[in-house]
Short mmCIF file of C-alpha atoms and ligand atoms in Angstrom, two decimals:
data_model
loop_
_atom_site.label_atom_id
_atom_site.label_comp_id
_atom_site.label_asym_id
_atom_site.label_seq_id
_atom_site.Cartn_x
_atom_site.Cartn_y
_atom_site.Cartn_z
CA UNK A 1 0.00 0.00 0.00
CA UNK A 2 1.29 3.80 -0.89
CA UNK A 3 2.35 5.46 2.64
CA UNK A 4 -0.15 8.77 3.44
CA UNK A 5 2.97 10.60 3.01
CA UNK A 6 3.77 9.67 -0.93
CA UNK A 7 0.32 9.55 -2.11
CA UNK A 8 -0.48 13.45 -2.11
CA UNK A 9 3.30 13.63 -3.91
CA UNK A 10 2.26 11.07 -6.75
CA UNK A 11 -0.75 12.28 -7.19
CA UNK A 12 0.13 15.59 -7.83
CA UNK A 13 3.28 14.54 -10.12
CA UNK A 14 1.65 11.70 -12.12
CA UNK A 15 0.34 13.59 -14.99
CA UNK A 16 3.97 15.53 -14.88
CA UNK A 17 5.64 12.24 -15.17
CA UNK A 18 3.44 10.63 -17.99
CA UNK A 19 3.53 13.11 -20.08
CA UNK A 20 7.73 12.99 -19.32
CA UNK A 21 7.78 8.80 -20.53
CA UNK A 22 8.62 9.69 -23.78
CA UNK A 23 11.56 11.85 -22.88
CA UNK A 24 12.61 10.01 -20.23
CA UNK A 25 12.82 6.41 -21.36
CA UNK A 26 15.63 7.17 -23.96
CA UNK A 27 17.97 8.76 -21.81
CA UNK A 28 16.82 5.54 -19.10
CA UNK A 29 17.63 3.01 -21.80
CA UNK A 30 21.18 5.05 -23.24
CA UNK A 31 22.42 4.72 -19.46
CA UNK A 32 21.52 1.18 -18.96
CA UNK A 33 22.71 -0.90 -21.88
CA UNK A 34 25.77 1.73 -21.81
CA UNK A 35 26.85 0.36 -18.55
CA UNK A 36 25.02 -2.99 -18.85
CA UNK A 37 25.64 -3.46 -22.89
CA UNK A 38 25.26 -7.25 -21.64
CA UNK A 39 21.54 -6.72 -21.11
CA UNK A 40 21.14 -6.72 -24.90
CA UNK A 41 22.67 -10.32 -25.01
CA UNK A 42 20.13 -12.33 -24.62
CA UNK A 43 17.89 -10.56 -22.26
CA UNK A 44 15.99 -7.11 -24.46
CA UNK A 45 14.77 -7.33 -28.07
CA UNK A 46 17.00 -4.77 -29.66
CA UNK A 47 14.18 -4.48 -32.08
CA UNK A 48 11.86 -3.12 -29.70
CA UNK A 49 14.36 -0.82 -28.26
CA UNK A 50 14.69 0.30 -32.03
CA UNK A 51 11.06 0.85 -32.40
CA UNK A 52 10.81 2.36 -28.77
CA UNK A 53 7.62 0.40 -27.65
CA UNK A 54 9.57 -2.02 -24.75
CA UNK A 55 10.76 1.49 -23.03
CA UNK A 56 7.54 2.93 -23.02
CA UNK A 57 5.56 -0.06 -22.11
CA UNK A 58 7.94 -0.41 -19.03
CA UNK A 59 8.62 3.28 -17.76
CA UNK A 60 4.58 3.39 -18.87
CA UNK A 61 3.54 0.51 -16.85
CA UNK A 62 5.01 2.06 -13.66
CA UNK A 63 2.77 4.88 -13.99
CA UNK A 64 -0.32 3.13 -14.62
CA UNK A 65 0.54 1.15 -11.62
CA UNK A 66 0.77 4.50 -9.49
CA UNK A 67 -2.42 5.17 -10.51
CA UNK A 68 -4.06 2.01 -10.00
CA UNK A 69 -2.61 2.62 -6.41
CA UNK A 70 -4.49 6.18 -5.72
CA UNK A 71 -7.42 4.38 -6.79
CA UNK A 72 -7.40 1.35 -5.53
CA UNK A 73 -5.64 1.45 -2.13
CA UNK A 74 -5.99 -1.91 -1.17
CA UNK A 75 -5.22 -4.21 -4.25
CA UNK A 76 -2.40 -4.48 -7.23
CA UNK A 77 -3.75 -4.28 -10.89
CA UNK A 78 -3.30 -8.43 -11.02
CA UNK A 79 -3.28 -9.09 -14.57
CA UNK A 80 -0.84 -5.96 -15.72
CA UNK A 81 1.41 -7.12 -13.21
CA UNK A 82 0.64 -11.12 -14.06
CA UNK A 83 1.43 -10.39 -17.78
CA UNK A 84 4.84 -8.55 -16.79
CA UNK A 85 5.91 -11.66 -15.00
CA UNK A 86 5.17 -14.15 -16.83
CA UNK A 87 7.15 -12.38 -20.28
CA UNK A 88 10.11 -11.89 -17.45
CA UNK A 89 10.33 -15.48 -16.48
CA UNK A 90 10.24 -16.41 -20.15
CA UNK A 91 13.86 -14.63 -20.13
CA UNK A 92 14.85 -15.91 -16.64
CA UNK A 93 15.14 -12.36 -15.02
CA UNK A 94 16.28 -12.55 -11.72
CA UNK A 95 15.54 -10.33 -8.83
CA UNK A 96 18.96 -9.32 -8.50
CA UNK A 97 18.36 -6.92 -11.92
CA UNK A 98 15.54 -4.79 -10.11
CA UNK A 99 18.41 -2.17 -9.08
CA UNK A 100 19.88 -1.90 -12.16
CA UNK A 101 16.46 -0.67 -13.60
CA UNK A 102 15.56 1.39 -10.54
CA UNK A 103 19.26 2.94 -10.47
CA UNK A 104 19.24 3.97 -14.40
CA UNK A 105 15.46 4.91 -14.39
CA UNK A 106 15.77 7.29 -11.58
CA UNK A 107 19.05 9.04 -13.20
CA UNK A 108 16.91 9.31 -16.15
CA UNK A 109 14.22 11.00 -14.28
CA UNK A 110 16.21 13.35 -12.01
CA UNK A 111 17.66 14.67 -15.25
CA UNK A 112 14.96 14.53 -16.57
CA UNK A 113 13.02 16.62 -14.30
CA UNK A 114 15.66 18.81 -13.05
CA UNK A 115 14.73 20.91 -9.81
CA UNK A 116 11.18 19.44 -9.99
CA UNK A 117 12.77 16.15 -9.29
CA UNK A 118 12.62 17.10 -5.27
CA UNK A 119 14.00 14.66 -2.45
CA UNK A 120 10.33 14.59 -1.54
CA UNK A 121 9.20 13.42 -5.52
CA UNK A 122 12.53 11.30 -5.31
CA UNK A 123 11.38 9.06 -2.61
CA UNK A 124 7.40 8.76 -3.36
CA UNK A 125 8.28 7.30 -6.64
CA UNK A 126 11.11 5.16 -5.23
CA UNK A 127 8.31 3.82 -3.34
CA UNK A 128 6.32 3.16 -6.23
CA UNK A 129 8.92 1.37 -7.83
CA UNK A 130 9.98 -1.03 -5.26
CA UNK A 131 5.88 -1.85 -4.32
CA UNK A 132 6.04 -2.94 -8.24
CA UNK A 133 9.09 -4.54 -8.09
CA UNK A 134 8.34 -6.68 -5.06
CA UNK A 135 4.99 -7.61 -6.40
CA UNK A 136 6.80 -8.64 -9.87
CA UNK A 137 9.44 -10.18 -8.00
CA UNK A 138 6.66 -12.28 -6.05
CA UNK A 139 5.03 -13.53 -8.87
CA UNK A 140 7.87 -14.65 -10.73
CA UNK A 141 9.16 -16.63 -7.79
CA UNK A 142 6.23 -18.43 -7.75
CA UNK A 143 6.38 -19.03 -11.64
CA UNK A 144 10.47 -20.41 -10.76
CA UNK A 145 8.78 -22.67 -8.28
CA UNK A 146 6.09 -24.31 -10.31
CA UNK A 147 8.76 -24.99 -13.46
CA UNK A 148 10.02 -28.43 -13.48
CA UNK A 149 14.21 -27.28 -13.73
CA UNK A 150 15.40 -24.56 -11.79
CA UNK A 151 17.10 -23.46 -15.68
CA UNK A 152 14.82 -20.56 -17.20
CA UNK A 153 16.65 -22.37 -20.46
CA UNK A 154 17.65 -25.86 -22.09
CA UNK A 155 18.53 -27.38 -25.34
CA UNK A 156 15.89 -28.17 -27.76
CA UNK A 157 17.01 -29.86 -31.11
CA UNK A 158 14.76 -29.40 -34.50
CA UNK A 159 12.90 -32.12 -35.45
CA UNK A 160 11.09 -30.69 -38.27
CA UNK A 161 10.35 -28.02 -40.25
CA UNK A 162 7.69 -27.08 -42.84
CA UNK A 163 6.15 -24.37 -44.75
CA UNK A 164 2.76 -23.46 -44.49
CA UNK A 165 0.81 -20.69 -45.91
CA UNK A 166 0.78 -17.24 -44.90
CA UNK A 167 4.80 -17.33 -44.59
CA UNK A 168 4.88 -19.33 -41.55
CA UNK A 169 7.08 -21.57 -40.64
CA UNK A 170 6.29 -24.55 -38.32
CA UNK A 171 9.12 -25.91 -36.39
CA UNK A 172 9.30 -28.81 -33.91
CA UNK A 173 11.81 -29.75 -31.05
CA UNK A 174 12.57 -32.42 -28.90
CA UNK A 175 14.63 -31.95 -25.75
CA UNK A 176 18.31 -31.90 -26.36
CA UNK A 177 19.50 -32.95 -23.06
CA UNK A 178 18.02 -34.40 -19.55
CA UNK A 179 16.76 -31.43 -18.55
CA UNK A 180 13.51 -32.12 -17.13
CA UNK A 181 10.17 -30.65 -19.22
CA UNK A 182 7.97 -28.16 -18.03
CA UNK A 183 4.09 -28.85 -19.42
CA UNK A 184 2.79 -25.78 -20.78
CA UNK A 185 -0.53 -24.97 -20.42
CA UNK A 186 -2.51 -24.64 -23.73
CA UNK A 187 -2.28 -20.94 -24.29
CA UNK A 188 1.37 -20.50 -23.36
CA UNK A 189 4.85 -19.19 -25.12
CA UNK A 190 8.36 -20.41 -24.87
CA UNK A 191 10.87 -17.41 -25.64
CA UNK A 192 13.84 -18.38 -28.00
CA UNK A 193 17.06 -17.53 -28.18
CA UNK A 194 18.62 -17.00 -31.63
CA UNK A 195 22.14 -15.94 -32.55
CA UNK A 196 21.85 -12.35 -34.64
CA UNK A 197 24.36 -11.55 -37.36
CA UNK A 198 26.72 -9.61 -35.20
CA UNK A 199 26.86 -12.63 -32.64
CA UNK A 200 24.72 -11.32 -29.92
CA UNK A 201 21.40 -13.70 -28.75
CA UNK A 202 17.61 -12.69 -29.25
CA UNK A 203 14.89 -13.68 -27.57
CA UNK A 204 11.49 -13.73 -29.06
CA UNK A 205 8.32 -15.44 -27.73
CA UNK A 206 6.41 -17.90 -29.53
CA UNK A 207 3.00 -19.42 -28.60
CA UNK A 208 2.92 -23.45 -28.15
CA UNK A 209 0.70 -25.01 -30.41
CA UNK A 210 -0.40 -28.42 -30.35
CA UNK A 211 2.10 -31.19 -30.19
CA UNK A 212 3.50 -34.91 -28.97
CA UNK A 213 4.00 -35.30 -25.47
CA UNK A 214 7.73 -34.36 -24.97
CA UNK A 215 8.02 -32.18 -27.96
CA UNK A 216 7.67 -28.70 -28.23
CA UNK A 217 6.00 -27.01 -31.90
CA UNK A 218 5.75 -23.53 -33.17
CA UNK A 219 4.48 -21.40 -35.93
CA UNK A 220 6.92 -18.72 -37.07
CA UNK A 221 5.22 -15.78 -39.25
CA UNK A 222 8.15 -14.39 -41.37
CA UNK A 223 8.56 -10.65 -40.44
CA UNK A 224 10.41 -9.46 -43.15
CA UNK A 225 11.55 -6.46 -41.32
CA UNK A 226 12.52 -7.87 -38.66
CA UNK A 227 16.07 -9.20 -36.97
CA UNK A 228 15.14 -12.77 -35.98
CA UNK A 229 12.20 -14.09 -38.35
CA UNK A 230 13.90 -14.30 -41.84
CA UNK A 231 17.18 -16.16 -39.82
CA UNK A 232 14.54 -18.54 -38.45
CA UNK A 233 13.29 -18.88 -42.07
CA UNK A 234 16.49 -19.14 -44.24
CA UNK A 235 18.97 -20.79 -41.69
CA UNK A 236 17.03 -22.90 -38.89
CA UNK A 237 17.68 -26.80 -40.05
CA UNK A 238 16.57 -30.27 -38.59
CA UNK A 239 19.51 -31.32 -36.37
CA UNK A 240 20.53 -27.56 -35.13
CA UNK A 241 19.87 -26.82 -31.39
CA UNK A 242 18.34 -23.79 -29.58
CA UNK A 243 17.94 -22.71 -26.66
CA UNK A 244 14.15 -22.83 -25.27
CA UNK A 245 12.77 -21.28 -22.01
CA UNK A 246 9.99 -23.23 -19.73
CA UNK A 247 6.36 -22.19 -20.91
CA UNK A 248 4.88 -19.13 -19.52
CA UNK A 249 1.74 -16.88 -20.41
CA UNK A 250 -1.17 -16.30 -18.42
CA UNK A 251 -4.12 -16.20 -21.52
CA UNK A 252 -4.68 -19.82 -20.62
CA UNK A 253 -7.35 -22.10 -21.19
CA UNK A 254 -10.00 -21.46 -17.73
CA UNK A 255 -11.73 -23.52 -16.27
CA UNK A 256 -15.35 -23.18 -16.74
CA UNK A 257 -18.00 -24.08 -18.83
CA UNK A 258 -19.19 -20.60 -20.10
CA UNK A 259 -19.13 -20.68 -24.43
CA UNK A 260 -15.98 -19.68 -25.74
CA UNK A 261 -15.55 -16.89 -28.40
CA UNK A 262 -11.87 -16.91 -30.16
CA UNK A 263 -11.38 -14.19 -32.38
CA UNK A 264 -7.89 -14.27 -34.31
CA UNK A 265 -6.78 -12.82 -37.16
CA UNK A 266 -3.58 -13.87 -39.06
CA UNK A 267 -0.60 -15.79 -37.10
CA UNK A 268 -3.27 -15.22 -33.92
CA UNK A 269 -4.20 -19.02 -34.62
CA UNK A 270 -1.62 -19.93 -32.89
CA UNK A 271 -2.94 -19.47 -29.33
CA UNK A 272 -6.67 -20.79 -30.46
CA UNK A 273 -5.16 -23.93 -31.95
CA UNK A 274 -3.75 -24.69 -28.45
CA UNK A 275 -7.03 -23.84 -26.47
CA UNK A 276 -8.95 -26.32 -28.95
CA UNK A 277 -6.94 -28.84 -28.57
CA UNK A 278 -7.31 -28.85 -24.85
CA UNK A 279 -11.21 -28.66 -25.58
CA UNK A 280 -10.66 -31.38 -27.87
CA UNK A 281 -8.60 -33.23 -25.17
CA UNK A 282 -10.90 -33.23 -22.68
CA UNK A 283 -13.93 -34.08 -24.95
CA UNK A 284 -15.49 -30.65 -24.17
CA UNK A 285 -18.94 -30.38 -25.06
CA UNK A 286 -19.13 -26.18 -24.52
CA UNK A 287 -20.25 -23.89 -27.14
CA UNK A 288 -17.39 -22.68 -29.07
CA UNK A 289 -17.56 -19.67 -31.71
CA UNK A 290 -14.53 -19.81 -33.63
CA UNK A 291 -13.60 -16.56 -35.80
CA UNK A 292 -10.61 -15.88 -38.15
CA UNK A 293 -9.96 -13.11 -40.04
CA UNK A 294 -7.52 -13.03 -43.09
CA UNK A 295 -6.30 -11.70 -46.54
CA UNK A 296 -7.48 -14.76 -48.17
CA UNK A 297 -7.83 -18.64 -47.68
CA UNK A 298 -4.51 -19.08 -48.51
CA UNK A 299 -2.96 -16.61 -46.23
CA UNK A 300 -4.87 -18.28 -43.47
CA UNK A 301 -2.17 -20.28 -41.21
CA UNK A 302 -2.56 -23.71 -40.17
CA UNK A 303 -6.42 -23.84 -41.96
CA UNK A 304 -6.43 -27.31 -41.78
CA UNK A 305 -5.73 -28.19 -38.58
CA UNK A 306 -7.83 -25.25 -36.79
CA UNK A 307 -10.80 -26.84 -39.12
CA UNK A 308 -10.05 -30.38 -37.84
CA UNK A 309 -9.85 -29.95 -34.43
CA UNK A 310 -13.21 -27.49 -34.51
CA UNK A 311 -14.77 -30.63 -36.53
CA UNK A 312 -13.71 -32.38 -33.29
CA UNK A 313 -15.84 -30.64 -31.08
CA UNK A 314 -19.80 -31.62 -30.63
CA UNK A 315 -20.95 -27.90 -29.93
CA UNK A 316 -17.62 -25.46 -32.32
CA UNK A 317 -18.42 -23.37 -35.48
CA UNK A 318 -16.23 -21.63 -37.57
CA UNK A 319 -16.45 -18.56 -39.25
CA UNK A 320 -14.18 -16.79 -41.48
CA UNK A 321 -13.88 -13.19 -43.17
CA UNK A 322 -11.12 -12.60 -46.03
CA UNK A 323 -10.23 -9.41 -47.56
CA UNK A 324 -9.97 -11.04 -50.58
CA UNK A 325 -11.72 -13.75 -52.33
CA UNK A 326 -15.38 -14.91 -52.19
CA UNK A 327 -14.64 -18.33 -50.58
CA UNK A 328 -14.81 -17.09 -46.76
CA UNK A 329 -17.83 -16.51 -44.91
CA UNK A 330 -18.04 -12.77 -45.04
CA UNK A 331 -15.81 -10.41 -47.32
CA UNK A 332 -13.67 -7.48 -45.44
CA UNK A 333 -12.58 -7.31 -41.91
CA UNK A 334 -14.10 -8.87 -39.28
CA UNK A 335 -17.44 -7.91 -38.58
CA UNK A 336 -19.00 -8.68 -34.99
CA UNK A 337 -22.32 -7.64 -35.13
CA UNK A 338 -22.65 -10.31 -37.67
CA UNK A 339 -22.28 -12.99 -35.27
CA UNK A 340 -24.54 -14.12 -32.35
CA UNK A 341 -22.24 -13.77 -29.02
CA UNK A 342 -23.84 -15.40 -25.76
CA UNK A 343 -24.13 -13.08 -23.56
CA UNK A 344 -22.62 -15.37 -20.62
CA UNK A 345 -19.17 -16.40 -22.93
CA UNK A 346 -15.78 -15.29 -22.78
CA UNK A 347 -13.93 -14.11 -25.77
CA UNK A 348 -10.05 -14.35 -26.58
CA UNK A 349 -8.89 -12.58 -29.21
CA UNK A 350 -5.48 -12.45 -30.90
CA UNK A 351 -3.77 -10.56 -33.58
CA UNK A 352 -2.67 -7.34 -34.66
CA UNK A 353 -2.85 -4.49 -32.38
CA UNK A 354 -5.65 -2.59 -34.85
CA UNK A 355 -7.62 -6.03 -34.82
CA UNK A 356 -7.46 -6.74 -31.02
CA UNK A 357 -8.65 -3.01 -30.91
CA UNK A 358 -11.55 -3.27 -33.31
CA UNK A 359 -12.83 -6.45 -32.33
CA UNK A 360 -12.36 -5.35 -28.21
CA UNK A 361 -14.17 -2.54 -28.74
CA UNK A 362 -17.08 -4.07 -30.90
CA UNK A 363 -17.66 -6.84 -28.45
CA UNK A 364 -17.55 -4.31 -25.48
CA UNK A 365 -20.06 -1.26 -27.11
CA UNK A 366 -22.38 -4.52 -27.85
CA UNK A 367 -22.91 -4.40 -24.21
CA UNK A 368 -20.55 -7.83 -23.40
CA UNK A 369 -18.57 -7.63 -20.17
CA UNK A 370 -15.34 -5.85 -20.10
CA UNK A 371 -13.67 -8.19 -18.09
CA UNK A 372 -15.24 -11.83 -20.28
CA UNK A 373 -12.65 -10.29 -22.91
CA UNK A 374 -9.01 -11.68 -23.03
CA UNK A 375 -6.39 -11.46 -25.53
CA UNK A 376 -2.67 -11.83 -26.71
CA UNK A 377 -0.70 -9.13 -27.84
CA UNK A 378 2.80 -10.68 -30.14
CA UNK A 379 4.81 -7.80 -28.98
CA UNK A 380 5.03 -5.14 -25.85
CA UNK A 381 1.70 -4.50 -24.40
CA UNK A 382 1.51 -0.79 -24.79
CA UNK A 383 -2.43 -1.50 -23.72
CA UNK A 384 -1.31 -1.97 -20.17
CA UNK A 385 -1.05 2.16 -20.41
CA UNK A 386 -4.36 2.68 -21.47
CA UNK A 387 -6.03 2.51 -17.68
CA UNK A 388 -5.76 -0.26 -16.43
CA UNK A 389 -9.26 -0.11 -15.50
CA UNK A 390 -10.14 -1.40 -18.87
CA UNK A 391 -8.04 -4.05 -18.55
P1 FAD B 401 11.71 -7.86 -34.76
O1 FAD B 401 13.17 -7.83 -34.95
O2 FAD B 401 11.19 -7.99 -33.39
O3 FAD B 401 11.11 -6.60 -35.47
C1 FAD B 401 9.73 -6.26 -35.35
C2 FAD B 401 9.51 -4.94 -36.07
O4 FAD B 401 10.36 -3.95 -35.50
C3 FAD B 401 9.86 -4.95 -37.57
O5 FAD B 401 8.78 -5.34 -38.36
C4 FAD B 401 10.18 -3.50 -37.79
O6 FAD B 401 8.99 -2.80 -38.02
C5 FAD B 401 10.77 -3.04 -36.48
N1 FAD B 401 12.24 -3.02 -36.57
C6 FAD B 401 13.09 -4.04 -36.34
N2 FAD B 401 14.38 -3.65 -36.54
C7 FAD B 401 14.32 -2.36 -36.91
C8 FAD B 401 15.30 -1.40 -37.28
N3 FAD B 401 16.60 -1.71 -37.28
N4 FAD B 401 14.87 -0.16 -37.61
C9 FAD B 401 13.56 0.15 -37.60
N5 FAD B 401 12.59 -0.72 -37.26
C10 FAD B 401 12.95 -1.95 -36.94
N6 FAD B 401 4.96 -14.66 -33.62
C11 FAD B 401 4.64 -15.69 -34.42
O7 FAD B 401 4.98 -15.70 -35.62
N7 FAD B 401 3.97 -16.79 -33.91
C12 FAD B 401 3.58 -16.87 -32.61
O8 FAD B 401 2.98 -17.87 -32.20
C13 FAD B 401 3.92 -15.78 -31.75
N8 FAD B 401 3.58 -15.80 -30.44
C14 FAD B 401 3.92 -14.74 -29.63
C15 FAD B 401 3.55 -14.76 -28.29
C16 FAD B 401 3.87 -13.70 -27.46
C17 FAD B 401 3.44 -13.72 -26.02
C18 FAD B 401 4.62 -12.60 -27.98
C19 FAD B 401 5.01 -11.45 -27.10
C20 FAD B 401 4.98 -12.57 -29.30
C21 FAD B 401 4.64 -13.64 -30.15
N9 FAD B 401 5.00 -13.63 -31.49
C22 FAD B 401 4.64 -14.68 -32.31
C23 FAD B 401 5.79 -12.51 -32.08
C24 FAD B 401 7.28 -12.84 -32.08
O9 FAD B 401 7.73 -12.98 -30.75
C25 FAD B 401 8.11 -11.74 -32.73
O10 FAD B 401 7.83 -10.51 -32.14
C26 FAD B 401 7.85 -11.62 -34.21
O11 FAD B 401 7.98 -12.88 -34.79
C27 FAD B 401 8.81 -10.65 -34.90
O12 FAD B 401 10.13 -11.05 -34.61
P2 FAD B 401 11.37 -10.54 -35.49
O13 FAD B 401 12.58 -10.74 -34.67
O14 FAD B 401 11.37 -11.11 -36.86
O15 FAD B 401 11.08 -9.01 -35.65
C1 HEM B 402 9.19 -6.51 -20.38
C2 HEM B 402 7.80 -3.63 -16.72
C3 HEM B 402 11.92 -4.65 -14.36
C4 HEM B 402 13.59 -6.71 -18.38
C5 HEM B 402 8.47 -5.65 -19.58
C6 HEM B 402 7.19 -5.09 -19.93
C7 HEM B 402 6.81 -4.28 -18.93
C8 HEM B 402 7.85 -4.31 -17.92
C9 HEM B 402 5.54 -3.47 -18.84
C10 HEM B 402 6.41 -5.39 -21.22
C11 HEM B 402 5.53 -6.60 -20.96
C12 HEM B 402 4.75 -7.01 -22.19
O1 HEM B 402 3.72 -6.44 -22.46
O2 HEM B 402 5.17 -7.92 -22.87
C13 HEM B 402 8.79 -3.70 -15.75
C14 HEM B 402 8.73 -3.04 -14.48
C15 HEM B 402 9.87 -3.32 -13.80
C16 HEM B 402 10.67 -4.16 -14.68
C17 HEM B 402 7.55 -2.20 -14.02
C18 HEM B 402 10.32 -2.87 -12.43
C19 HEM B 402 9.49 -2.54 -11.46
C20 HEM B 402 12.75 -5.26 -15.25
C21 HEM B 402 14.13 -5.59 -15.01
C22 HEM B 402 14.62 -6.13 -16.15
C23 HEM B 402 13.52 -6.18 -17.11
C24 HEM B 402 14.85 -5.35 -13.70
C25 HEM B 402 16.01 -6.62 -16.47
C26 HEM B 402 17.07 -5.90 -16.27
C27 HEM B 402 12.54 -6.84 -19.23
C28 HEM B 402 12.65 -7.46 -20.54
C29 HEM B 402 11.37 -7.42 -21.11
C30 HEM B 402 10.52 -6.76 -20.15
C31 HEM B 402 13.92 -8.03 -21.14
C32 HEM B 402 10.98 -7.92 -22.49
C33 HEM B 402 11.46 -6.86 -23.38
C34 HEM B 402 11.37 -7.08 -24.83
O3 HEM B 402 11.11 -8.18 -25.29
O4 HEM B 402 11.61 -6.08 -25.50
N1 HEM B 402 8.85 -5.16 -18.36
N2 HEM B 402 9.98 -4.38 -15.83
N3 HEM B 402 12.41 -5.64 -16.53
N4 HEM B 402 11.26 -6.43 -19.03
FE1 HEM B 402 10.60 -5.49 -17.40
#
C-alpha cells in the first residue's frame, strides 16, 4: 500500500511524469545498456528498443501502476502485473536486476526533471517502484517454483520443419539434453534464443501449439523487417539446437464451462489452436464460436488443422472473413455484429494491435462484459497504459 505521506506527492506529479515517458525512457535506456551493454545479449529485443515500444511499455507501466494505487488502495492491478511476469520469467530475469532498472530509471528521471525532481518526488516514486518490483518479483518466484528445472533455459534440437501458408514456418523440437520438461498450459509461449548476425542472442516469444508429449512445436510468421524471423526462415535446419525457455503466459485455457468466443486474425491461430486442442482433449462439449480473419484462404495459417480440431468438437463453429476472395464466410474485416455472441461467454482474441482493438471494442459497445474479454498481444503491451481499469 502507498504510505499517506507519498500519495499526495504522486498524485500531484503523475500527470507531470506521464507526459515525461517519452523523454525520459531514452535517456533511461542510453544509461543502462551503456553500462550494462550485456543486457542486450540475450535478455531485451534490440528491435523493440529500435522501435521504442519495450521502453515505453515499461517506464509506462510504472505509472499506470501509481495510478491504479491512488485508486485502488488496497489491491495491485493483477493481470498488468501477471502479464509482466510471466514475459520476465520467459527470459529468466532474476531479482537481483531490479536495481539496475531502478538505479538507471531514476538518473533518467532526475535529469529529466531537473529541480522538480525534489528529495520529496525522489522518494514517493522510489516507493512506487519497489511496491512494483516486489509484487513482480513475487510472482515470478512463484512461476520459478512451479517450473520443473530450476534453468529458465535448455537445449531443444529441431525435429522438423515445414512451410505453411501465410509465410509461416512450423518448427518442432525435442529436448536436447536431460533437462527435465515443463508442461505448458494450452495458451502458453516459450521465448527463443537466436544468434543475430553480429553474434549477440535474441529472444522472441512464440505461442505453443499443439504437439506430442515431450516435444515442443511452433508457428513462425516471417517478419520481413525484422532481426530474428527471416534467420529462423532461411537458416534454422533439422539437427541444429536452440535454446528454449519453460512455458509461460497467463491467456490460458479457464476452467469453466461458459461458451468460448476466439477471435484471431492472421498468425493469432496460434494461441486458439492450443485452447482447442485442450477442448478437444478433454472431450469438451461447450459452445465454441470460432472466428478468423484473413487476406485470403490461402494466407490463413494452419487452416487445416484449426478446421479439424473445430470438426472435433460436438458444440464449435467456424467462421471466417477474407479481404480477398469470395470463398470465406463474409468479405472485409471482421465484422461482430454479424455474429450471435452469448451473452454469458468469454472471448479471446489475438492478432494485430488494430484487430485486437476493433474487435475489443465491438464486443464491449455490444454491451458484453469488459472483463469476459481476453487477448494476446505478439509484442510489448503498450495497452497496459491505457487505464488499467479497462483491462
Ligand atoms: P523484430 O526484430 O522484433 O522486429 C519487429 C519490427 O520492429 C519490424 O517489423 C520493424 O517494423 C521493427 N524493426 C526491427 N528492426 C528495426 C530497425 N533496425 N529499424 C527500424 N525498425 C525496426 N509470432 C509468431 O509468428 N507466432 C507466434 O505464435 C507468436 N507468439 C507470440 C507470443 C507472445 C506472447 C509474444 C510477445 C509474441 C509472439 N510472437 C509470435 C511474435 C514474435 O515474438 C516476434 O515478435 C515476431 O515474430 C517478430 O520477430 P522478429 O525478430 O522477426 O522481428
Ligand atoms: C518486459 C515492466 C523490471 C527486463 C516488460 C514489460 C513491462 C515491464 C511493462 C512489457 C511486458 C509485455 O507487455 O510484454 C517492468 C517493471 C519493472 C521491470 C515495471 C520494475 C518494477 C525489469 C528488469 C529487467 C527487465 C529489472 C532486467 C534488467 C525486461 C525485458 C522485457 C521486459 C527483457 C521484455 C522486453 C522485450 O522483449 O523487449 N517489463 N519491468 N524488466 N522487461 Fe521489465
Amino acid at each position: 500500500m502507498l504510505s499517506e505521506k507519498a500519495r499526495p506527492i504522486i498524485e500531484a506529479t503523475a500527470p507531470v511524469v506521464a507526459e515525461r515517458i517519452p523523454y525520459i525512457t531514452p535517456e533511461f535506456y542510453k544509461g543502462m545498456f551503456g553500462a550494462r551493454p550485456d543486457l542486450m545479449d540475450g535478455m531485451f529485443s534490440r528491435s523493440n528498443q529500435i522501435t521504442g515500444e519495450q521502453p515505453k511499455a515499461l517506464a509506462g507501466s510504472i505509472v499506470a501502476f501509481a495510478t491504479w494505487l491512488l485508486q485502488h488502495p488496497d489491491s495491485y492491478p493483477e493481470s498488468v502485473l501477471s502479464r509482466i511476469a510471466h514475459k520476465h520469467a520467459s527470459l529468466g530475469l532474476q531479482e537481483d536486476e531490479y536495481p539496475t532498472v531502478y538505479q538507471h530509471l531514476f538518473a533518467a528521471i532526475g535529469a529529466d526533471l531537473g529541480d522538480a525532481a525534489t528529495p520529496e518526488v525522489v522518494e514517493a516514486w522510489t516507493e512506487v517502484y519497489w511496491l512494483m518490483a516486489h509484487a513482480l518479483i513475487a510472482m515470478e518466484k512463484t512461476l520459478y517454483a512451479g517450473a520443473a528445472s530450476d534453468l529458465p533455459f535448455a537445449p531443444w534440437r529441431v525435429t522438423a520443419k515445414e512451410m505453411t501458408g501465410g509465410d509461416v514456418a512450423v518448427i518442432t523440437f525435442e529436448p536436447a539434453d536431460g533437462t527435465p520438461i515443463t508442461d505448458a498450459k494450452p495458451g502458453q509461449y516459450i521465448s527463443i534464443e537466436v544468434k543475430v548476425k553480429d553474434g549477440i542472442r535474441q529472444p522472441r516469444q512464440f505461442t505453443l501449439i499443439p504437439s506430442k508429449a515431450g516435444t515442443r512445436r511452433i508457428a513462425v510468421k516471417l517478419d520481413p523487417a525484422g532481426e530474428v524471423t527471416p534467420l529462423i526462415h532461411e537458416q534454422l535446419k533439422v539437427g541444429d539446437v536452440y535454446d528454449l525457455s519453460n512455458p509461460y503466459g497467463d491467456m490460458v485455457l479457464r476452467e469453466t464451462r461458459v461458451p468460448l468466443v476466439l477471435a484471431s486474425a492472421g498468425i493469432g491461430v496460434t494461441p486458439m489452436l492450443a485452447l482447442l486442442e485442450a477442448l478437444v482433449e478433454r472431450e469438451s462439449e461447450r459452445e465454441v464460436i470460432v472466428l478468423h480473419a484473413d487476406r485470403n484462404s490461402s494466407s490463413w495459417p494452419l487452416a487445416d488443422e484449426m478446421k479439424a480440431l473445430v470438426a472435433k468438437l460436438p458444440n464449435a463453429r467456424i467462421e471466417t472473413w477474407f479481404e480477398e476472395g469470395d470463398d470465406g464466410d463474409h468479405k472485409g474485416y471482421m465484422d461482430l455484429s454479424q455474429v450471435n455472441i452469448p451473452a454469458d461467454a468469454n472471448v479471446v482474441m489475438c492478432g494485430p494491435l488494430p484487430f485486437l482493438k476493433a474487435v475489443r471494442s465491438q464486443v464491449v459497445s455490444s454491451g458484453h462484459p469488459a472483463e469476459k474479454v481476453f487477448y494476446e498481444i505478439f509484442g510489448p503491451d503498450l495497452w497496459l497504459l491505457q487505464g488499467t481499469d479497462e483491462n
